[in-house]
Amino acid sequence: MFVVVGVTGGIAAYKTVGLVRLLVKAGHDVHVVPTDDALRFVGLPTWEALSRNPVTTSVHDDVAKVRHVALGQAADLVIVAPATANTLAAMTAGLASDLLGTTLLATTAPVVVAPAMHTEMWRHPATVHNMDVLRTRGVHVVGPEDGVLTGGDSGPGRMSEPEDIVAAALALVERPRDLEGVSIVVSAGGTREPIDPVRYLGNRSSGRQGVAIARAAADRGARVTLVAAHLDADVRPDPRVEVLTVATADELGRTMDAVAPDADVIVMAAAVADYSVAAASEHKLRKQDSPGALTLELRENRDIVAGLVADRRPGQTIVAFAAETVADDAELLERARAKAARKGVDLLAANAVGWTRGFESAANALTIVDAAGAVVASASGTKDETAHALLDAVVSLRSF
Ligand code: CTP
């Protein structure tokens, strides 16, 4: 595989030496593109010797071969490690001031960045904004890790280990295209049930797991529709995914009913309110109208996924989720089995939640059971990893 490794000016560049070695040892054709600043940390001969390919930083070298775009066009994968705050800002702005900039603009290959910087810089609103934009464009981010930084300070900012960056990057390009031609609808996020024009009943779902499933399905070649209830601000759907935005359980239900007939696979990852306010007020509720206490009458919402199962067309695979507060793994499994049977779904992915687990984090652990209650997979890791584990289960179910 033709892999471009962009190296930018941070002390972690010394770790990228190991990253290049790993890729070369695995048999890849590695082309290193250091920035001028990166060469102050690790010199050009090191990169040439390790990659066994010529290394330049300038857009004016090798002009006859149109090198400023040729590398990007030829690449199957681009890794930028370390990615400094400055480079991430340049990528966000689309700057093409050096060979790495032009290469990044010219490529359509997956791009993986491994940020490395001091914690303050990582948390600065400018960097946070840049990372959001890059993620929205489909750039994959590995790390940074929490740990001791060069100044002796510590916090998030350390570049991930070369093994982890290489594994994450190769997993992207080596992903099977086993959902090619398959149409998949994923619901995600938490519904909001209005109480009055300014208030609602909601839940803590961030939408991260559902959005990760939608992206993973797109990576594997599926046509994806995401029915998005409320998503946290930093959770951005992949640009390849068609997004239908909904607010309430009722709207989510109507939208799912409309898109389900064309779907081969439906994944109900949304956290749907079980109840909505029987009569939402047309005006903002005032304290003086309910002194001391306020009683809201809640009415049960219909079970959307049960309706989809009832109307399921032949060959359609339906997956539900269950977020449960449980004492242990045995109780999680027992609840998962009971819920899968009650809903009549093909697969049910259960995860344990609590005051401090399961919601805002990037990591998750899923136990996946089939209609008969058999455990078909247990997966833990990033929400991208658990998303792929779920899709593996879908693919193997559909291939029988
Ligand atoms: N779900 C749904 N419609 C609802 C409630 C839930 O389609 N009105 C879906 C969710 O998207 C999820 C699955 O059903 O895929 C399980 O959701 P959960 O809230 O755990 O199930 P409930 O049926 O509400 O079960 P309980 O409240 O008894 O735990």
CSV table of N, CA and C in Angstrom, one decimal, residues 1-106:
chain,number,residue,atom,x,y,z
A,1,MET,N,0.8,-1.2,0.0
A,1,MET,CA,0.0,0.0,0.0
A,1,MET,C,0.9,1.3,0.0
A,2,PHE,N,0.4,2.3,-0.7
A,2,PHE,CA,1.2,3.5,-0.8
A,2,PHE,C,0.8,4.4,0.4
A,3,VAL,N,1.7,4.6,1.3
A,3,VAL,CA,1.3,5.3,2.5
A,3,VAL,C,2.2,6.6,2.6
A,4,VAL,N,1.5,7.7,2.8
A,4,VAL,CA,2.2,9.0,3.0
A,4,VAL,C,2.2,9.3,4.5
A,5,VAL,N,3.4,9.5,5.0
A,5,VAL,CA,3.5,9.9,6.5
A,5,VAL,C,3.9,11.3,6.5
A,6,GLY,N,3.0,12.2,7.0
A,6,GLY,CA,3.4,13.6,7.2
A,6,GLY,C,3.9,13.8,8.6
A,7,VAL,N,5.1,14.4,8.7
A,7,VAL,CA,5.6,14.6,10.0
A,7,VAL,C,5.7,16.1,10.3
A,8,THR,N,5.2,16.6,11.4
A,8,THR,CA,5.2,18.0,11.6
A,8,THR,C,6.1,18.3,12.9
A,9,GLY,N,6.3,19.6,13.1
A,9,GLY,CA,7.4,20.0,14.1
A,9,GLY,C,7.0,19.9,15.5
A,10,GLY,N,7.1,18.7,16.0
A,10,GLY,CA,6.9,18.5,17.5
A,10,GLY,C,7.9,17.5,17.9
A,11,ILE,N,8.2,17.5,19.2
A,11,ILE,CA,9.2,16.6,19.8
A,11,ILE,C,8.8,15.1,19.5
A,12,ALA,N,7.5,14.8,19.4
A,12,ALA,CA,7.1,13.5,19.2
A,12,ALA,C,7.5,12.9,17.8
A,13,ALA,N,8.1,13.8,17.0
A,13,ALA,CA,8.6,13.3,15.7
A,13,ALA,C,9.5,12.1,15.9
A,14,TYR,N,10.2,12.1,17.0
A,14,TYR,CA,11.2,11.0,17.2
A,14,TYR,C,10.4,9.6,17.3
A,15,LYS,N,9.2,9.7,17.8
A,15,LYS,CA,8.4,8.4,17.9
A,15,LYS,C,7.9,8.0,16.5
A,16,THR,N,7.8,9.0,15.6
A,16,THR,CA,7.3,8.7,14.2
A,16,THR,C,8.4,7.8,13.4
A,17,VAL,N,9.6,7.9,13.9
A,17,VAL,CA,10.7,7.1,13.3
A,17,VAL,C,10.2,5.6,13.5
A,18,GLY,N,9.7,5.2,14.6
A,18,GLY,CA,9.2,3.9,14.9
A,18,GLY,C,8.0,3.6,14.0
A,19,LEU,N,7.2,4.6,13.9
A,19,LEU,CA,5.9,4.4,13.1
A,19,LEU,C,6.3,4.0,11.6
A,20,VAL,N,7.3,4.8,11.1
A,20,VAL,CA,7.7,4.5,9.7
A,20,VAL,C,8.3,3.1,9.6
A,21,ARG,N,9.1,2.8,10.5
A,21,ARG,CA,9.7,1.4,10.5
A,21,ARG,C,8.6,0.3,10.5
A,22,LEU,N,7.6,0.5,11.4
A,22,LEU,CA,6.5,-0.5,11.4
A,22,LEU,C,5.9,-0.7,10.1
A,23,LEU,N,5.6,0.5,9.4
A,23,LEU,CA,4.9,0.4,8.1
A,23,LEU,C,5.8,-0.3,7.1
A,24,VAL,N,7.1,0.1,7.1
A,24,VAL,CA,8.0,-0.5,6.1
A,24,VAL,C,8.1,-2.0,6.3
A,25,LYS,N,8.3,-2.4,7.6
A,25,LYS,CA,8.4,-3.8,8.0
A,25,LYS,C,7.2,-4.6,7.5
A,26,ALA,N,6.0,-3.9,7.6
A,26,ALA,CA,4.8,-4.6,7.2
A,26,ALA,C,4.6,-4.6,5.6
A,27,GLY,N,5.6,-4.1,4.9
A,27,GLY,CA,5.7,-4.3,3.5
A,27,GLY,C,5.0,-3.1,2.7
A,28,HIS,N,4.8,-2.0,3.4
A,28,HIS,CA,4.2,-0.8,2.7
A,28,HIS,C,5.2,0.1,2.0
A,29,ASP,N,4.7,0.8,1.0
A,29,ASP,CA,5.6,1.7,0.3
A,29,ASP,C,5.4,3.1,1.0
A,30,VAL,N,6.3,3.5,1.8
A,30,VAL,CA,6.1,4.6,2.7
A,30,VAL,C,6.9,5.9,2.1
A,31,HIS,N,6.1,7.0,2.0
A,31,HIS,CA,6.7,8.2,1.6
A,31,HIS,C,6.5,9.2,2.7
A,32,VAL,N,7.7,9.7,3.2
A,32,VAL,CA,7.6,10.6,4.4
A,32,VAL,C,7.6,12.1,3.8
A,33,VAL,N,6.7,12.9,4.3
A,33,VAL,CA,6.7,14.3,4.0
A,33,VAL,C,6.8,15.1,5.3
A,34,PRO,N,8.1,15.5,5.6
A,34,PRO,CA,8.2,16.3,6.8
A,34,PRO,C,8.0,17.8,6.5
A,35,THR,N,7.6,18.5,7.5
A,35,THR,CA,7.6,20.0,7.3
A,35,THR,C,9.0,20.4,7.6
A,36,ASP,N,9.3,21.7,7.3
A,36,ASP,CA,10.7,22.2,7.6
A,36,ASP,C,10.9,22.1,9.1
A,37,ASP,N,9.9,22.4,9.9
A,37,ASP,CA,10.0,22.4,11.3
A,37,ASP,C,10.3,21.0,11.8
A,38,ALA,N,9.7,20.0,11.2
A,38,ALA,CA,9.9,18.6,11.6
A,38,ALA,C,11.4,18.2,11.5
A,39,LEU,N,12.0,18.8,10.4
A,39,LEU,CA,13.4,18.4,10.2
A,39,LEU,C,14.4,19.0,11.2
A,40,ARG,N,13.9,19.9,12.0
A,40,ARG,CA,14.7,20.4,13.2
A,40,ARG,C,14.7,19.4,14.3
A,41,PHE,N,13.8,18.4,14.3
A,41,PHE,CA,13.7,17.4,15.3
A,41,PHE,C,14.4,16.1,14.8
A,42,VAL,N,14.1,15.7,13.6
A,42,VAL,CA,14.6,14.5,13.0
A,42,VAL,C,15.0,14.8,11.6
A,43,GLY,N,16.3,14.5,11.2
A,43,GLY,CA,16.8,15.0,10.0
A,43,GLY,C,16.4,14.1,8.8
A,44,LEU,N,16.5,14.8,7.6
A,44,LEU,CA,16.1,14.1,6.3
A,44,LEU,C,16.7,12.8,6.1
A,45,PRO,N,18.0,12.6,6.3
A,45,PRO,CA,18.6,11.3,6.0
A,45,PRO,C,18.0,10.1,6.8
A,46,THR,N,17.5,10.4,8.0
A,46,THR,CA,16.9,9.4,8.8
A,46,THR,C,15.6,8.9,8.1
A,47,TRP,N,14.8,9.9,7.6
A,47,TRP,CA,13.5,9.5,7.0
A,47,TRP,C,13.8,8.8,5.7
A,48,GLU,N,14.8,9.2,4.9
A,48,GLU,CA,15.1,8.6,3.7
A,48,GLU,C,15.6,7.1,3.9
A,49,ALA,N,16.5,7.0,4.9
A,49,ALA,CA,17.0,5.6,5.1
A,49,ALA,C,15.9,4.7,5.6
A,50,LEU,N,15.1,5.2,6.5
A,50,LEU,CA,14.0,4.3,7.0
A,50,LEU,C,13.0,3.9,6.0
A,51,SER,N,12.5,5.0,5.2
A,51,SER,CA,11.4,4.8,4.3
A,51,SER,C,11.9,4.1,3.0
A,52,ARG,N,13.2,4.3,2.7
A,52,ARG,CA,13.8,3.8,1.5
A,52,ARG,C,13.2,4.5,0.3
A,53,ASN,N,12.7,5.7,0.5
A,53,ASN,CA,12.2,6.5,-0.6
A,53,ASN,C,12.8,7.9,-0.5
A,54,PRO,N,12.9,8.7,-1.6
A,54,PRO,CA,13.4,10.0,-1.5
A,54,PRO,C,12.5,10.9,-0.6
A,55,VAL,N,13.0,11.8,0.1
A,55,VAL,CA,12.2,12.7,0.9
A,55,VAL,C,12.5,14.2,0.5
A,56,THR,N,11.4,14.9,0.3
A,56,THR,CA,11.5,16.3,0.1
A,56,THR,C,10.5,17.1,0.9
A,57,THR,N,10.7,18.3,1.1
A,57,THR,CA,9.7,19.1,1.8
A,57,THR,C,9.1,20.2,0.9
A,58,SER,N,9.8,20.4,-0.2
A,58,SER,CA,9.4,21.6,-1.0
A,58,SER,C,8.6,21.3,-2.2
A,59,VAL,N,7.7,22.1,-2.5
A,59,VAL,CA,6.8,21.9,-3.7
A,59,VAL,C,7.6,22.2,-5.0
A,60,HIS,N,8.8,22.8,-4.8
A,60,HIS,CA,9.6,23.1,-6.0
A,60,HIS,C,10.6,22.0,-6.4
A,61,ASP,N,10.7,20.9,-5.6
A,61,ASP,CA,11.5,19.8,-6.0
A,61,ASP,C,10.7,18.9,-7.0
A,62,ASP,N,11.4,18.3,-7.9
A,62,ASP,CA,10.7,17.3,-8.7
A,62,ASP,C,9.5,17.8,-9.4
A,63,VAL,N,9.6,19.0,-9.9
A,63,VAL,CA,8.4,19.7,-10.5
A,63,VAL,C,7.9,18.9,-11.7
A,64,ALA,N,8.8,18.3,-12.4
A,64,ALA,CA,8.4,17.6,-13.7
A,64,ALA,C,7.5,16.5,-13.3
A,65,LYS,N,7.6,15.9,-12.1
A,65,LYS,CA,6.7,14.8,-11.7
A,65,LYS,C,5.4,15.3,-11.0
A,66,VAL,N,5.2,16.6,-11.0
A,66,VAL,CA,4.1,17.3,-10.4
A,66,VAL,C,4.0,16.8,-8.9
A,67,ARG,N,5.1,16.8,-8.2
A,67,ARG,CA,5.2,16.1,-6.9
A,67,ARG,C,4.2,16.7,-5.9
A,68,HIS,N,3.9,18.0,-6.1
A,68,HIS,CA,3.1,18.7,-5.1
A,68,HIS,C,1.7,18.0,-5.0
A,69,VAL,N,1.2,17.4,-6.1
A,69,VAL,CA,-0.1,16.7,-6.0
A,69,VAL,C,0.1,15.2,-6.2
A,70,ALA,N,1.2,14.8,-6.8
A,70,ALA,CA,1.3,13.4,-7.1
A,70,ALA,C,1.3,12.5,-5.9
A,71,LEU,N,1.9,12.9,-4.9
A,71,LEU,CA,1.9,12.0,-3.6
A,71,LEU,C,0.5,11.8,-3.1
A,72,GLY,N,-0.2,12.9,-3.0
A,72,GLY,CA,-1.6,12.9,-2.5
A,72,GLY,C,-2.5,12.0,-3.4
A,73,GLN,N,-2.3,12.1,-4.7
A,73,GLN,CA,-3.1,11.4,-5.6
A,73,GLN,C,-2.8,9.9,-5.5
A,74,ALA,N,-1.5,9.6,-5.3
A,74,ALA,CA,-1.1,8.2,-5.3
A,74,ALA,C,-1.4,7.5,-4.0
A,75,ALA,N,-1.6,8.3,-2.9
A,75,ALA,CA,-1.7,7.7,-1.6
A,75,ALA,C,-3.0,6.8,-1.4
A,76,ASP,N,-2.8,5.7,-0.7
A,76,ASP,CA,-4.0,4.9,-0.3
A,76,ASP,C,-4.3,5.3,1.1
A,77,LEU,N,-3.4,5.9,1.8
A,77,LEU,CA,-3.6,6.3,3.2
A,77,LEU,C,-2.6,7.4,3.5
A,78,VAL,N,-3.1,8.4,4.3
A,78,VAL,CA,-2.2,9.5,4.7
A,78,VAL,C,-2.2,9.5,6.3
A,79,ILE,N,-1.0,9.5,6.9
A,79,ILE,CA,-1.0,9.6,8.4
A,79,ILE,C,-0.2,10.9,8.7
A,80,VAL,N,-0.7,11.7,9.5
A,80,VAL,CA,0.1,12.9,10.0
A,80,VAL,C,0.4,12.7,11.5
A,81,ALA,N,1.7,12.4,11.8
A,81,ALA,CA,2.1,12.1,13.1
A,81,ALA,C,3.5,12.7,13.4
A,82,PRO,N,3.8,13.5,14.3
A,82,PRO,CA,2.7,14.1,15.1
A,82,PRO,C,2.0,15.2,14.3
A,83,ALA,N,0.8,15.5,14.7
A,83,ALA,CA,0.1,16.6,14.1
A,83,ALA,C,0.1,17.7,15.2
A,84,THR,N,0.8,18.8,14.9
A,84,THR,CA,0.9,19.9,15.8
A,84,THR,C,-0.4,20.8,15.7
A,85,ALA,N,-0.6,21.6,16.7
A,85,ALA,CA,-1.8,22.5,16.7
A,85,ALA,C,-1.7,23.4,15.4
A,86,ASN,N,-0.5,23.8,15.0
A,86,ASN,CA,-0.4,24.6,13.9
A,86,ASN,C,-0.8,23.9,12.6
A,87,THR,N,-0.3,22.6,12.5
A,87,THR,CA,-0.7,21.9,11.3
A,87,THR,C,-2.2,21.6,11.2
A,88,LEU,N,-2.8,21.3,12.4
A,88,LEU,CA,-4.2,21.0,12.4
A,88,LEU,C,-5.0,22.3,12.0
A,89,ALA,N,-4.5,23.4,12.4
A,89,ALA,CA,-5.1,24.7,12.0
A,89,ALA,C,-5.0,24.9,10.5
A,90,ALA,N,-3.8,24.6,10.0
A,90,ALA,CA,-3.5,24.7,8.5
A,90,ALA,C,-4.4,23.8,7.7
A,91,MET,N,-4.6,22.6,8.2
A,91,MET,CA,-5.4,21.6,7.5
A,91,MET,C,-6.9,22.1,7.5
A,92,THR,N,-7.3,22.7,8.7
A,92,THR,CA,-8.7,23.2,8.7
A,92,THR,C,-8.9,24.3,7.7
A,93,ALA,N,-7.9,25.1,7.6
A,93,ALA,CA,-8.0,26.3,6.7
A,93,ALA,C,-7.8,25.8,5.2
A,94,GLY,N,-7.2,24.6,5.0
A,94,GLY,CA,-6.9,24.2,3.7
A,94,GLY,C,-5.7,24.9,3.1
A,95,LEU,N,-4.7,25.2,4.0
A,95,LEU,CA,-3.5,25.9,3.5
A,95,LEU,C,-2.6,24.9,2.7
A,96,ALA,N,-2.0,25.5,1.7
A,96,ALA,CA,-1.1,24.7,0.9
A,96,ALA,C,0.2,25.3,0.8
A,97,SER,N,0.8,25.6,1.9
A,97,SER,CA,2.0,26.4,1.9
A,97,SER,C,3.3,25.5,1.8
A,98,ASP,N,3.1,24.2,1.9
A,98,ASP,CA,4.3,23.4,1.8
A,98,ASP,C,3.9,22.0,1.1
A,99,LEU,N,4.8,21.1,1.0
A,99,LEU,CA,4.5,19.9,0.3
A,99,LEU,C,3.4,19.0,1.1
A,100,LEU,N,3.5,19.1,2.4
A,100,LEU,CA,2.5,18.4,3.2
A,100,LEU,C,1.1,19.0,2.9
A,101,GLY,N,1.0,20.3,2.9
A,101,GLY,CA,-0.3,21.0,2.7
A,101,GLY,C,-0.9,20.6,1.3
A,102,THR,N,-0.1,20.7,0.3
A,102,THR,CA,-0.6,20.3,-1.1
A,102,THR,C,-1.0,18.9,-1.1
A,103,THR,N,-0.2,18.0,-0.5
A,103,THR,CA,-0.5,16.6,-0.5
A,103,THR,C,-1.8,16.3,0.1
A,104,LEU,N,-2.1,17.0,1.3
A,104,LEU,CA,-3.3,16.8,2.0
A,104,LEU,C,-4.5,17.3,1.2
A,105,LEU,N,-4.3,18.4,0.4
A,105,LEU,CA,-5.4,18.9,-0.4
A,105,LEU,C,-5.7,18.0,-1.6
A,106,ALA,N,-4.6,17.3,-2.1
A,106,ALA,CA,-4.8,16.6,-3.3
A,106,ALA,C,-5.3,15.1,-3.1
